Amino acid sequence: MNPRLLAIAGPLKDSTFALPNGEIHIGRDPSNLLSISDPSLSRRHCALSRESDGYKIRDLDSRNGTSVNGVAVKEARLRHGDQIAVGDSIFLLLLHEEADQPATTRVEYEDSLTQATAQLRPQDVLYLQPERILKEFPASSRVARNLNALLKISRVVHSIRDLDELQEQILNLIFEIVPAERGAILLDGKGDPNFASAFARHRVAKSALPVPISRTIARQVMQEGLAILGADVPGSNGLAGVESLVSCQVRSLLCVPLTVFQKVTGCIYLDTCDPSSRFDEDHLQLVAAIAGTSAVALENASRMRWLEQENLRLSAEINLEHNLIGDSPRMKEVYQFLARVAPTDANVLLQGESGTGKELAARAVHRNSPRSSKPFVAINCAAIPEGLLESELFGHERGAFTGAVAQKKGRLEIANGGVVFLDEIGELAPALQVKLLRVLQEREFDRVGGVRPISVDIRLIAATNQDLAQAVKAGTFRKDLFYRLNVLSLVMPALRERREDIPMLATYFVARYIKKLNTKAKKLSPEAMQRLVNYDWPGNVRELENAIESALVLSLSDVIQPEDLPESILEKAVTSPSEGAKYHNQVREAKKQLILDALEETKLNYTEAAQLLGVHVNYLHRLIRNLDLKDTLRSSPSLRPAAEQSHRRDSRQLET
């Protein structure tokens, strides 16, 4: 039995997922073993569990339900061929292997070679017809010896699962029967010029020299599915001009495609610089047969390696508890980082723009660490005045300063055994940077006014929206403290760098604020969603959250329209051809023309132009930025003299 799910509809269409033992959760949340980016799915939608006689599906009280063969179910037993529908996705349950059709392919010489062009069908490969060999050739012949070698390779390749070991054994056996000096097995990298896998070696196993490969030849073989035999490379019209072959003084080469189910998955590449050792048609026949025998084994070993690596990655993600939302490639990198660093005690530095979720990431590290049962203490270094921050961090003794009427424990002492999260660490005053450095080095500190050092066991996670490396160069942040903090570093991606997560985030915030505001159910219109996706979000997720809350309050219908969104979002151009987009684009163009007319009338005096328009000058600057008018102002012939005059005026003011 080979249980698997084949996606026949939905976001994962044409993908296949192997079903391991145990229970498999399906849903929108990235922590599910089968995670689907589909707003119509619940975070945890349904579960598949393996039993002694098959599989069972159980709906996890999902919002839109689970269906089997078109019938909504709460719980049902599954059979081979059943169709499971969740949201927009339909999966076909396959429990048994289907009969595979025999693959058909052909191998031929390249037309540009000096030898005559020939075609070779799989059924004509001599070494795949042992009964013909036994009839036509004596046991002592070269063909019989080659057949024995081929049978030996066949036994070997189907007994090895490790990819590197398999490739090494194939090349070793090829060197026994083909006079190649060097060999390589290249596996396809989906168009990547460096290939997904490249295993190469010399006939002399101890040679440490790199094996030169002609990427031109390898790519041609893999793209066309045709073998290339260059018995005499210098004398070949087609190969003598290949620069990589000339530079390596290659005299003879052979490159054969690896084909699995009519798809080229790689190639076997052999060459020699010895003029006395030339490859011939018999070598082509033999290596073509080896490629046909080895291709499936190499593909299976490659898939096995990928599955093992993917299993490790998914296991780490599944076991990671967090409140972050998104399943884009950038967020998956974040989840992998958090899963790796959480079990350790190393300091973590989280960088990124405001509103990207640095505190949520810090809480995820704490929640998944051995310190999860201990305190998580968050301190915003920019929100507390410098004079009070020292007392907040380290505490104070009674009478240490005016108003210190009692002893007070600092946040570091309260967090003993747990995690301290220092947000906006770049705002920390130089004097406090020195004291924090001592805490990180010695794990002890003194209260303000105290004389006895206090030892603490804490893990520090710091966050900043500044470039601390630049702050170190500028002398505003201590280099030694930066190195102490920057043990493990992560840059949280801005929302504009993961636009594919915006629909999921927007849907989540709509549901959250409908409940919080106790308002009737609403949803985002496609036009409004397009506006959200197109916007650059300088305030990141925090700005998106505020925009959704505002739209829910202002919307008068059950559907949030573009006009319900904040004006800054509407001021961005929309590429959609819908009627709503046409209206908003025309409004945008009208705004641009009004601003340009006002600036031209006032000779580019922004203060006077703002008064003329009846808006604040800061809002006018924001409009110019959001409407992308800066380039227009610089290039407009009618405004250029005024712009130059304004620039000279600004320069004189700076000099003054």
XYZ file of C-alpha atoms in Angstrom:
656
model
C 0.000 0.000 0.000
C 1.321 3.441 -0.975
C -1.190 5.920 0.572
C -1.141 9.433 -0.891
C -3.356 12.396 -1.728
C -3.489 13.750 -5.296
C -4.748 17.341 -5.562
C -7.104 17.544 -8.569
C -8.461 21.049 -7.847
C -7.498 24.083 -5.775
C -4.261 25.965 -4.988
C -2.207 22.735 -4.852
C -3.584 21.213 -8.067
C -1.460 18.386 -9.571
C 0.566 18.007 -6.352
C 0.919 14.639 -4.598
C 1.329 14.221 -0.831
C 2.489 10.985 0.783
C 0.477 10.043 3.877
C 2.664 9.005 6.829
C 1.474 6.961 9.783
C -0.427 8.773 12.498
C -2.825 11.699 12.222
C -2.462 14.349 9.513
C -4.086 17.763 9.946
C -5.277 19.804 6.970
C -6.005 23.532 7.190
C -4.933 27.096 6.533
C -2.475 27.373 9.434
C 1.184 26.725 8.458
C 1.520 24.361 11.433
C -0.666 21.771 9.666
C 1.182 18.928 7.969
C -0.836 19.781 4.838
C -1.124 23.581 4.835
C -3.255 25.223 2.116
C -3.349 28.983 1.492
C -7.123 29.238 1.072
C -9.265 31.731 3.079
C -12.272 29.387 2.810
C -10.443 26.839 4.991
C -10.382 26.976 8.766
C -7.021 27.192 10.508
C -7.432 23.512 11.440
C -10.025 22.188 9.018
C -9.983 18.380 9.176
C -7.810 15.432 10.149
C -6.873 12.169 8.391
C -5.916 9.225 10.573
C -4.611 5.821 9.563
C -6.299 2.733 11.004
C -5.635 -0.970 10.627
C -8.051 -1.344 7.714
C -7.578 2.021 5.965
C -8.083 5.715 6.629
C -10.672 7.811 8.447
C -11.421 11.526 7.988
C -12.749 13.770 10.764
C -14.008 17.335 10.378
C -12.574 19.641 13.091
C -15.679 21.850 13.393
C -14.562 23.778 10.313
C -16.430 26.847 9.119
C -17.317 25.507 5.642
C -17.332 21.782 6.325
C -15.680 18.714 4.783
C -17.168 16.563 1.984
C -16.400 13.030 0.775
C -17.636 12.210 -2.725
C -19.897 15.277 -2.620
C -21.506 14.461 0.754
C -20.796 16.605 3.836
C -19.414 14.478 6.680
C -18.372 14.905 10.275
C -16.532 11.594 10.289
C -16.215 8.909 7.621
C -14.127 5.936 6.578
C -12.271 6.329 3.294
C -11.605 3.952 0.421
C -9.235 3.975 -2.518
C -10.432 6.550 -5.063
C -12.563 8.661 -2.685
C -12.675 12.407 -3.390
C -12.204 14.735 -0.396
C -13.351 18.372 -0.766
C -12.153 21.097 1.636
C -12.715 24.722 0.645
C -11.681 25.161 -3.002
C -9.500 22.039 -2.939
C -10.383 18.488 -4.007
C -8.065 15.578 -3.208
C -8.145 12.042 -4.574
C -7.185 9.352 -2.035
C -4.904 6.719 -3.571
C -4.074 3.655 -1.508
C -2.738 1.311 -4.203
C -0.150 1.590 -6.981
C -1.486 2.094 -10.487
C 0.050 0.135 -13.382
C 2.733 2.245 -15.033
C 2.891 2.480 -18.827
C 6.343 1.680 -20.284
C 8.363 4.812 -21.025
C 9.407 5.407 -24.623
C 12.392 7.506 -25.672
C 15.191 7.501 -28.193
C 18.889 8.222 -28.296
C 20.741 9.538 -31.330
C 24.027 11.176 -32.296
C 24.130 14.923 -32.653
C 23.858 16.002 -36.320
C 26.982 18.159 -36.146
C 29.347 15.251 -35.429
C 31.659 13.950 -38.146
C 30.330 10.404 -37.668
C 27.089 9.394 -39.400
C 23.913 10.248 -37.501
C 22.076 7.241 -36.094
C 18.899 6.666 -34.100
C 18.573 4.142 -31.323
C 15.188 3.061 -29.980
C 14.933 1.518 -26.481
C 13.816 -1.807 -27.953
C 16.991 -1.829 -30.080
C 19.418 -1.363 -27.174
C 21.397 -4.575 -27.388
C 22.216 -4.832 -23.687
C 18.552 -4.822 -22.736
C 18.025 -8.065 -24.732
C 20.006 -10.804 -22.903
C 18.328 -13.644 -24.838
C 19.600 -12.161 -28.130
C 23.115 -11.835 -26.720
C 23.175 -15.459 -25.559
C 22.176 -16.599 -29.057
C 24.424 -14.340 -31.147
C 27.584 -13.830 -29.085
C 29.982 -16.245 -27.365
C 30.512 -15.995 -23.614
C 34.041 -14.684 -24.109
C 32.972 -11.805 -26.377
C 33.065 -8.102 -25.440
C 29.269 -7.933 -25.635
C 28.878 -10.770 -23.131
C 31.352 -9.125 -20.751
C 29.479 -5.854 -21.024
C 26.192 -7.616 -20.337
C 27.620 -9.094 -17.145
C 28.735 -5.622 -16.101
C 25.285 -4.233 -16.860
C 23.576 -6.933 -14.797
C 25.988 -6.143 -11.959
C 25.030 -2.445 -12.141
C 21.348 -3.405 -12.189
C 21.751 -5.390 -8.963
C 23.732 -2.590 -7.300
C 21.516 0.387 -8.145
C 18.398 -1.211 -6.729
C 20.046 -2.040 -3.404
C 21.269 1.477 -2.472
C 19.048 4.270 -1.137
C 21.631 6.969 -0.350
C 22.038 9.298 -3.359
C 25.786 9.963 -2.997
C 26.623 6.305 -2.452
C 24.477 5.306 -5.443
C 26.141 7.811 -7.778
C 29.612 6.765 -6.643
C 28.865 3.080 -7.278
C 27.456 3.805 -10.762
C 30.571 5.762 -11.780
C 32.898 3.106 -10.324
C 31.189 0.391 -12.389
C 31.224 2.571 -15.526
C 34.991 3.118 -15.132
C 35.429 -0.677 -15.155
C 34.022 -0.991 -18.689
C 34.442 2.466 -20.333
C 37.910 4.089 -20.836
C 36.817 7.424 -19.336
C 39.219 9.533 -17.269
C 36.436 11.547 -15.633
C 32.743 11.081 -15.037
C 29.799 12.949 -13.597
C 26.110 12.412 -12.889
C 24.116 15.630 -13.204
C 20.527 15.870 -11.978
C 18.166 18.540 -13.260
C 17.813 21.817 -11.332
C 14.557 23.046 -12.977
C 16.448 25.399 -15.264
C 19.115 26.302 -12.721
C 22.434 26.482 -14.637
C 24.222 24.907 -11.661
C 21.926 21.825 -11.599
C 20.140 20.494 -8.514
C 22.832 17.868 -7.940
C 26.257 17.274 -9.486
C 28.355 14.276 -8.433
C 31.706 13.904 -10.193
C 34.959 12.010 -9.790
C 38.148 10.966 -11.586
C 39.004 7.412 -12.545
C 41.970 7.834 -10.168
C 39.984 7.991 -6.946
C 42.708 9.851 -5.009
C 42.748 12.810 -7.420
C 41.676 16.012 -5.655
C 41.421 18.066 -8.861
C 37.977 19.402 -9.825
C 36.165 17.661 -12.678
C 35.486 20.139 -15.541
C 32.027 19.747 -17.094
C 30.813 21.339 -20.324
C 27.526 22.917 -19.267
C 26.790 23.552 -22.968
C 26.893 19.833 -23.769
C 25.037 18.744 -20.616
C 22.244 21.272 -21.127
C 21.854 20.341 -24.801
C 21.517 16.659 -23.921
C 18.962 17.369 -21.173
C 16.917 19.796 -23.257
C 16.767 17.630 -26.386
C 16.814 14.198 -24.737
C 19.470 13.027 -27.225
C 22.828 11.442 -26.446
C 26.021 13.032 -27.753
C 29.027 10.909 -28.704
C 32.210 12.767 -29.592
C 34.709 10.090 -30.575
C 37.150 12.726 -31.853
C 36.321 16.113 -30.324
C 39.123 18.150 -32.053
C 38.042 16.770 -35.440
C 34.314 17.274 -34.908
C 32.634 20.204 -36.674
C 30.068 20.469 -33.899
C 32.262 20.037 -30.807
C 35.603 21.585 -31.811
C 34.108 25.047 -31.267
C 32.877 24.369 -27.697
C 35.225 26.550 -25.643
C 35.038 24.481 -22.448
C 36.077 21.318 -24.316
C 38.980 23.054 -26.074
C 40.305 24.615 -22.854
C 40.287 21.220 -21.081
C 41.861 19.462 -24.113
C 39.049 16.886 -24.201
C 39.682 14.305 -26.956
C 36.602 12.124 -26.583
C 33.298 12.571 -24.712
C 30.015 10.819 -24.128
C 26.863 12.326 -22.592
C 23.637 10.320 -22.219
C 20.286 11.558 -20.813
C 18.653 9.986 -17.778
C 14.967 9.586 -18.630
C 12.120 8.695 -16.259
C 8.599 8.354 -17.704
C 9.530 10.320 -20.850
C 10.972 13.154 -18.765
C 14.709 13.909 -18.773
C 15.853 14.131 -15.150
C 19.612 14.398 -15.670
C 22.530 12.982 -17.602
C 25.670 10.841 -17.327
C 28.742 12.737 -18.587
C 32.064 11.037 -19.436
C 35.219 12.347 -21.105
C 38.918 11.630 -21.605
C 41.990 13.634 -22.645
C 43.940 10.548 -23.708
C 44.142 10.462 -27.547
C 44.665 6.687 -27.457
C 41.349 6.099 -25.628
C 38.327 6.876 -27.765
C 34.677 6.174 -27.104
C 32.845 4.211 -29.794
C 29.286 3.149 -30.604
C 29.552 0.125 -28.328
C 30.346 2.464 -25.421
C 27.293 4.521 -26.380
C 25.108 1.415 -26.368
C 26.440 0.362 -22.993
C 26.152 3.745 -21.248
C 22.661 4.242 -22.733
C 21.655 0.914 -21.182
C 23.230 1.918 -17.847
C 21.316 5.210 -17.965
C 18.065 3.358 -18.648
C 18.732 0.994 -15.741
C 19.856 3.682 -13.290
C 17.504 6.598 -14.039
C 14.597 5.482 -11.836
C 16.911 4.494 -8.968
C 18.611 7.919 -9.099
C 15.244 9.684 -9.234
C 13.977 7.693 -6.232
C 17.145 8.349 -4.224
C 16.933 12.070 -5.061
C 13.292 12.194 -3.991
C 14.118 10.277 -0.826
C 16.789 12.845 0.102
C 14.365 15.708 -0.582
C 11.621 14.050 1.468
C 13.950 13.497 4.402
C 15.019 17.154 4.336
C 11.424 18.326 3.898
C 10.310 16.082 6.735
C 12.862 17.662 9.059
C 11.757 21.148 8.006
C 8.039 20.405 8.340
C 8.521 18.667 11.681
C 10.250 21.769 13.002
C 7.446 23.989 11.689
C 4.667 21.737 13.000
C 6.136 21.735 16.482
C 6.534 25.524 16.464
C 3.806 27.437 18.292
C 3.395 31.040 17.191
C 0.855 33.780 16.480
C 2.446 34.881 13.216
C 0.281 34.676 10.093
C 1.451 33.856 6.582
C 2.717 30.968 4.507
C 4.778 32.834 1.909
C 8.363 31.664 1.244
C 9.704 34.558 3.359
C 7.530 33.588 6.331
C 8.483 29.934 5.991
C 12.100 31.043 6.358
C 11.083 32.898 9.536
C 9.365 29.795 10.942
C 12.419 27.654 10.178
C 14.709 30.156 11.920
C 12.477 30.331 15.009
C 12.238 26.548 15.191
C 16.036 26.221 15.088
C 16.887 28.925 17.636
C 14.073 28.380 20.154
C 15.630 25.337 21.919
C 18.933 27.172 22.480
C 19.891 29.820 25.044
C 21.739 32.095 22.614
C 20.917 35.804 22.356
C 18.708 36.756 19.412
C 18.621 40.045 17.481
C 15.406 40.713 15.540
C 15.645 43.453 12.923
C 13.096 44.908 10.551
C 10.724 47.778 10.004
C 8.119 48.783 12.586
C 4.996 46.658 12.480
C 6.576 43.511 11.027
C 5.904 41.342 14.093
C 9.231 41.339 15.929
C 7.591 40.965 19.345
C 5.415 38.089 18.074
C 8.589 36.376 16.848
C 10.240 36.932 20.245
C 7.229 35.436 22.030
C 7.352 32.439 19.662
C 10.998 31.833 20.632
C 10.054 31.983 24.320
C 6.962 29.771 23.915
C 8.952 27.028 22.181
C 12.009 27.173 24.437
C 12.838 25.297 27.651
C 12.095 28.621 29.440
C 8.433 28.671 28.315
C 7.152 28.166 31.861
C 9.210 31.138 33.115
C 8.435 34.867 32.677
C 8.552 36.747 29.370
C 9.308 40.388 30.218
C 9.026 42.971 27.425
C 10.587 46.431 27.711
C 10.324 49.183 25.091
C 13.531 51.185 25.410
C 12.064 54.084 23.421
C 8.840 54.376 25.457
C 10.451 54.899 28.885
C 12.363 58.130 29.645
C 16.092 57.626 30.030
C 16.014 58.720 33.684
C 13.473 56.014 34.564
C 14.706 53.256 32.282
C 17.683 52.368 34.486
C 15.385 51.878 37.472
C 12.948 49.860 35.339
C 15.707 47.559 34.131
C 17.807 47.098 37.259
C 15.486 48.178 40.086
C 16.486 50.447 42.982
C 17.089 50.398 46.704
C 15.071 52.434 49.160
C 16.365 56.013 49.336
C 18.478 55.658 46.159
C 16.917 58.884 44.842
C 14.099 61.260 45.598
C 10.850 59.321 45.524
C 12.443 55.914 46.078
C 10.408 55.217 49.219
C 10.760 51.424 48.946
C 12.961 48.808 47.359
C 11.905 47.872 43.822
C 12.918 44.862 41.752
C 13.924 45.604 38.171
C 12.556 43.882 35.090
C 15.749 41.838 34.700
C 15.356 40.459 38.209
C 11.658 39.708 37.666
C 12.541 37.787 34.488
C 15.025 35.519 36.282
C 14.910 32.088 34.638
C 12.938 33.419 31.657
C 13.317 35.750 28.686
C 13.839 39.518 28.506
C 12.676 41.204 25.310
C 14.262 44.616 24.735
C 12.373 46.387 21.974
C 13.945 49.381 20.172
C 17.356 48.469 21.602
C 18.921 51.093 19.320
C 17.401 53.832 21.517
C 19.279 52.658 24.617
C 21.434 55.422 26.124
C 25.241 54.889 26.061
C 25.469 54.643 29.871
C 22.832 51.894 29.937
C 24.541 50.107 27.058
C 27.591 49.661 29.297
C 25.478 48.243 32.142
C 23.575 45.918 29.804
C 26.874 44.638 28.417
C 27.935 43.701 31.947
C 24.684 41.761 32.408
C 25.320 39.793 29.233
C 28.943 39.078 30.151
C 28.710 38.458 33.899
C 24.994 37.648 34.310
C 24.850 40.044 37.259
C 24.029 43.706 37.967
C 23.552 46.202 40.796
C 20.313 47.899 41.661
C 20.352 51.706 41.541
C 21.786 52.689 44.910
C 22.699 49.082 45.675
C 26.062 47.689 46.781
C 25.429 43.955 46.403
C 25.519 42.379 42.920
C 22.448 40.370 41.937
C 22.891 37.290 39.745
C 20.304 36.462 37.084
C 19.688 33.652 34.629
C 18.030 35.216 31.591
C 17.915 34.864 27.837
C 17.966 38.163 25.960
C 16.044 38.863 22.758
C 16.552 42.350 21.330
C 14.683 44.075 18.508
C 15.256 47.226 16.495
C 14.052 48.972 13.357
C 17.444 50.655 12.989
C 20.549 49.443 11.208
C 22.706 48.683 14.257
C 25.781 48.034 12.106
C 25.505 51.601 10.805
C 24.883 52.871 14.351
C 28.135 51.195 15.405
C 29.987 52.961 12.571
C 28.367 56.259 13.583
C 29.478 55.739 17.199
C 25.953 55.800 18.675
C 25.927 52.100 19.580
C 28.698 50.123 21.269
C 30.473 47.626 19.020
C 31.037 45.096 21.826
C 27.345 45.187 22.801
C 26.311 44.742 19.165
C 28.450 41.599 18.874
C 27.000 40.278 22.134
C 23.451 40.778 20.848
C 24.042 39.656 17.271
C 24.622 35.960 18.010
C 21.540 34.830 16.087
C 20.034 37.431 13.775
C 16.784 37.549 11.811
C 15.391 40.296 9.576
C 11.590 40.220 9.690
C 10.250 40.730 6.136
C 8.249 43.854 5.352
C 4.663 43.244 4.268
C 5.378 44.498 0.729
C 7.980 41.695 0.460
C 5.319 39.045 1.115
C 2.239 40.361 -0.651
C 0.848 36.846 -1.050
C 0.136 36.872 2.711
C -2.012 40.036 2.570
C -5.342 38.272 1.745
C -4.844 35.840 4.625
C -3.923 38.641 7.055
C -6.809 40.853 5.894
C -9.332 38.018 6.274
C -7.973 37.270 9.750
C -8.251 40.915 10.883
C -11.797 41.208 9.488
C -12.902 38.193 11.545
C -11.031 39.432 14.617
C -12.490 42.951 14.617
C -16.014 41.817 13.768
C -15.892 39.935 17.064
C -14.097 42.720 18.939
C -16.394 45.506 17.684
C -19.472 43.297 18.040
C -20.623 44.259 14.556
C -22.435 42.277 11.856
C -20.486 39.929 9.608
C -18.712 41.622 6.704
C -16.274 40.624 4.017
C -13.851 42.386 1.690
C -14.869 42.947 -1.923
C -12.435 41.737 -4.611
C -11.730 45.372 -5.532
C -10.924 46.285 -1.935
C -8.685 43.232 -1.596
C -6.860 44.238 -4.787
C -6.267 47.685 -3.276
C -4.790 46.126 -0.161
C -2.490 43.874 -2.181
C -1.278 46.774 -4.369
C -0.467 49.083 -1.449
C 3.141 49.225 -0.172
C 2.275 49.272 3.580
C 5.022 51.468 5.068
C 3.531 50.638 8.483
C 3.463 46.912 7.640
C 1.076 44.524 9.423
C 0.209 47.084 12.096
C -0.953 49.542 9.424
C -2.980 46.797 7.695
C -4.665 45.944 10.998
C -5.598 49.596 11.585
C -6.887 49.933 8.010
C -9.171 46.905 8.412
C -10.536 48.156 11.748
C -11.226 51.585 10.221
C -12.937 50.052 7.171
C -15.192 47.881 9.339
C -16.343 50.939 11.301
C -16.919 53.130 8.224
C -18.498 50.509 5.949
C -22.297 50.803 5.749
C -22.929 47.547 3.877
C -22.087 43.899 4.373
C -19.221 44.186 1.885
C -16.191 46.435 2.434
C -15.683 48.500 -0.728
C -12.515 50.379 -1.781
C -14.031 53.714 -0.700
C -14.257 52.371 2.882
C -10.464 52.049 3.043
C -8.141 54.840 4.272
C -7.383 57.526 1.725
C -3.657 56.753 1.617
C -4.487 53.313 0.178
C -6.828 54.741 -2.447
C -4.170 57.180 -3.611
C -2.102 54.308 -5.004
C -2.753 53.451 -8.658
C -4.788 50.323 -9.475
C -4.065 48.153 -12.511
C -7.388 46.255 -12.400
C -9.756 47.116 -15.301
C -12.900 46.996 -13.129
C -15.407 49.857 -13.027
C -14.461 50.602 -9.405
C -10.820 50.839 -10.361
C -11.690 53.179 -13.233
C -13.516 55.501 -10.839
C -10.674 55.592 -8.302
C -8.027 56.077 -10.969
C -9.947 59.034 -12.358
C -10.215 60.506 -8.862
C -6.469 59.972 -8.468
C -5.732 61.766 -11.746
C -8.008 64.662 -10.739
C -6.079 65.032 -7.439
C -2.777 65.064 -9.282
C -3.951 67.781 -11.642
C -5.292 69.942 -8.778
C -1.945 69.720 -6.968
C 0.053 70.488 -10.107
C -2.184 73.500 -10.880
C -1.786 74.825 -7.318
C 2.009 74.414 -7.372
C 2.257 76.084 -10.779
C 0.090 78.990 -9.593
C 2.223 79.494 -6.457
C 5.529 78.928 -8.309
C 6.220 75.771 -6.323
C 5.653 77.372 -2.915
C 4.355 74.370 -0.975
C 2.979 76.393 1.941
C 0.953 78.674 -0.336
C -0.143 75.740 -2.495
C -1.400 73.926 0.617
C -3.357 77.023 1.684
C -4.816 77.313 -1.805
C -5.948 73.684 -1.681
C -7.201 73.977 1.895
C -4.954 71.222 3.316
C -2.048 71.138 5.742
C 1.386 71.427 4.109
C 2.466 68.062 5.619
C -0.564 66.404 4.021
C 0.352 68.028 0.698
C 3.844 66.507 0.874
C 2.314 63.115 1.645
C -0.031 63.437 -1.334
C 2.898 64.290 -3.611
C 4.759 61.226 -2.368
C 1.771 58.831 -2.563
C 0.695 60.095 -5.986
C 4.254 59.730 -7.375
C 4.406 63.397 -8.387
C 8.086 64.035 -7.612
C 9.316 62.971 -11.044
C 6.513 64.926 -12.713
C 7.511 68.097 -10.850
C 11.138 67.678 -11.865
C 10.367 67.025 -15.533
C 7.491 69.460 -16.117
C 8.683 72.363 -18.370
C 6.272 74.801 -16.771
C 7.403 73.955 -13.249
C 11.127 73.455 -13.879
C 12.128 77.146 -13.472
C 10.125 77.355 -10.271
C 11.661 74.115 -9.049
C 15.164 75.451 -9.737
C 14.306 78.712 -7.989
C 12.904 76.773 -5.026
C 16.074 74.665 -4.900
C 18.267 77.814 -4.865
C 16.083 79.344 -2.174
C 16.373 76.197 -0.044
C 20.172 76.181 -0.559
C 20.471 79.824 0.578
C 18.394 79.040 3.662
C 20.691 76.125 4.496
C 23.783 78.314 4.088
C 22.224 80.958 6.342
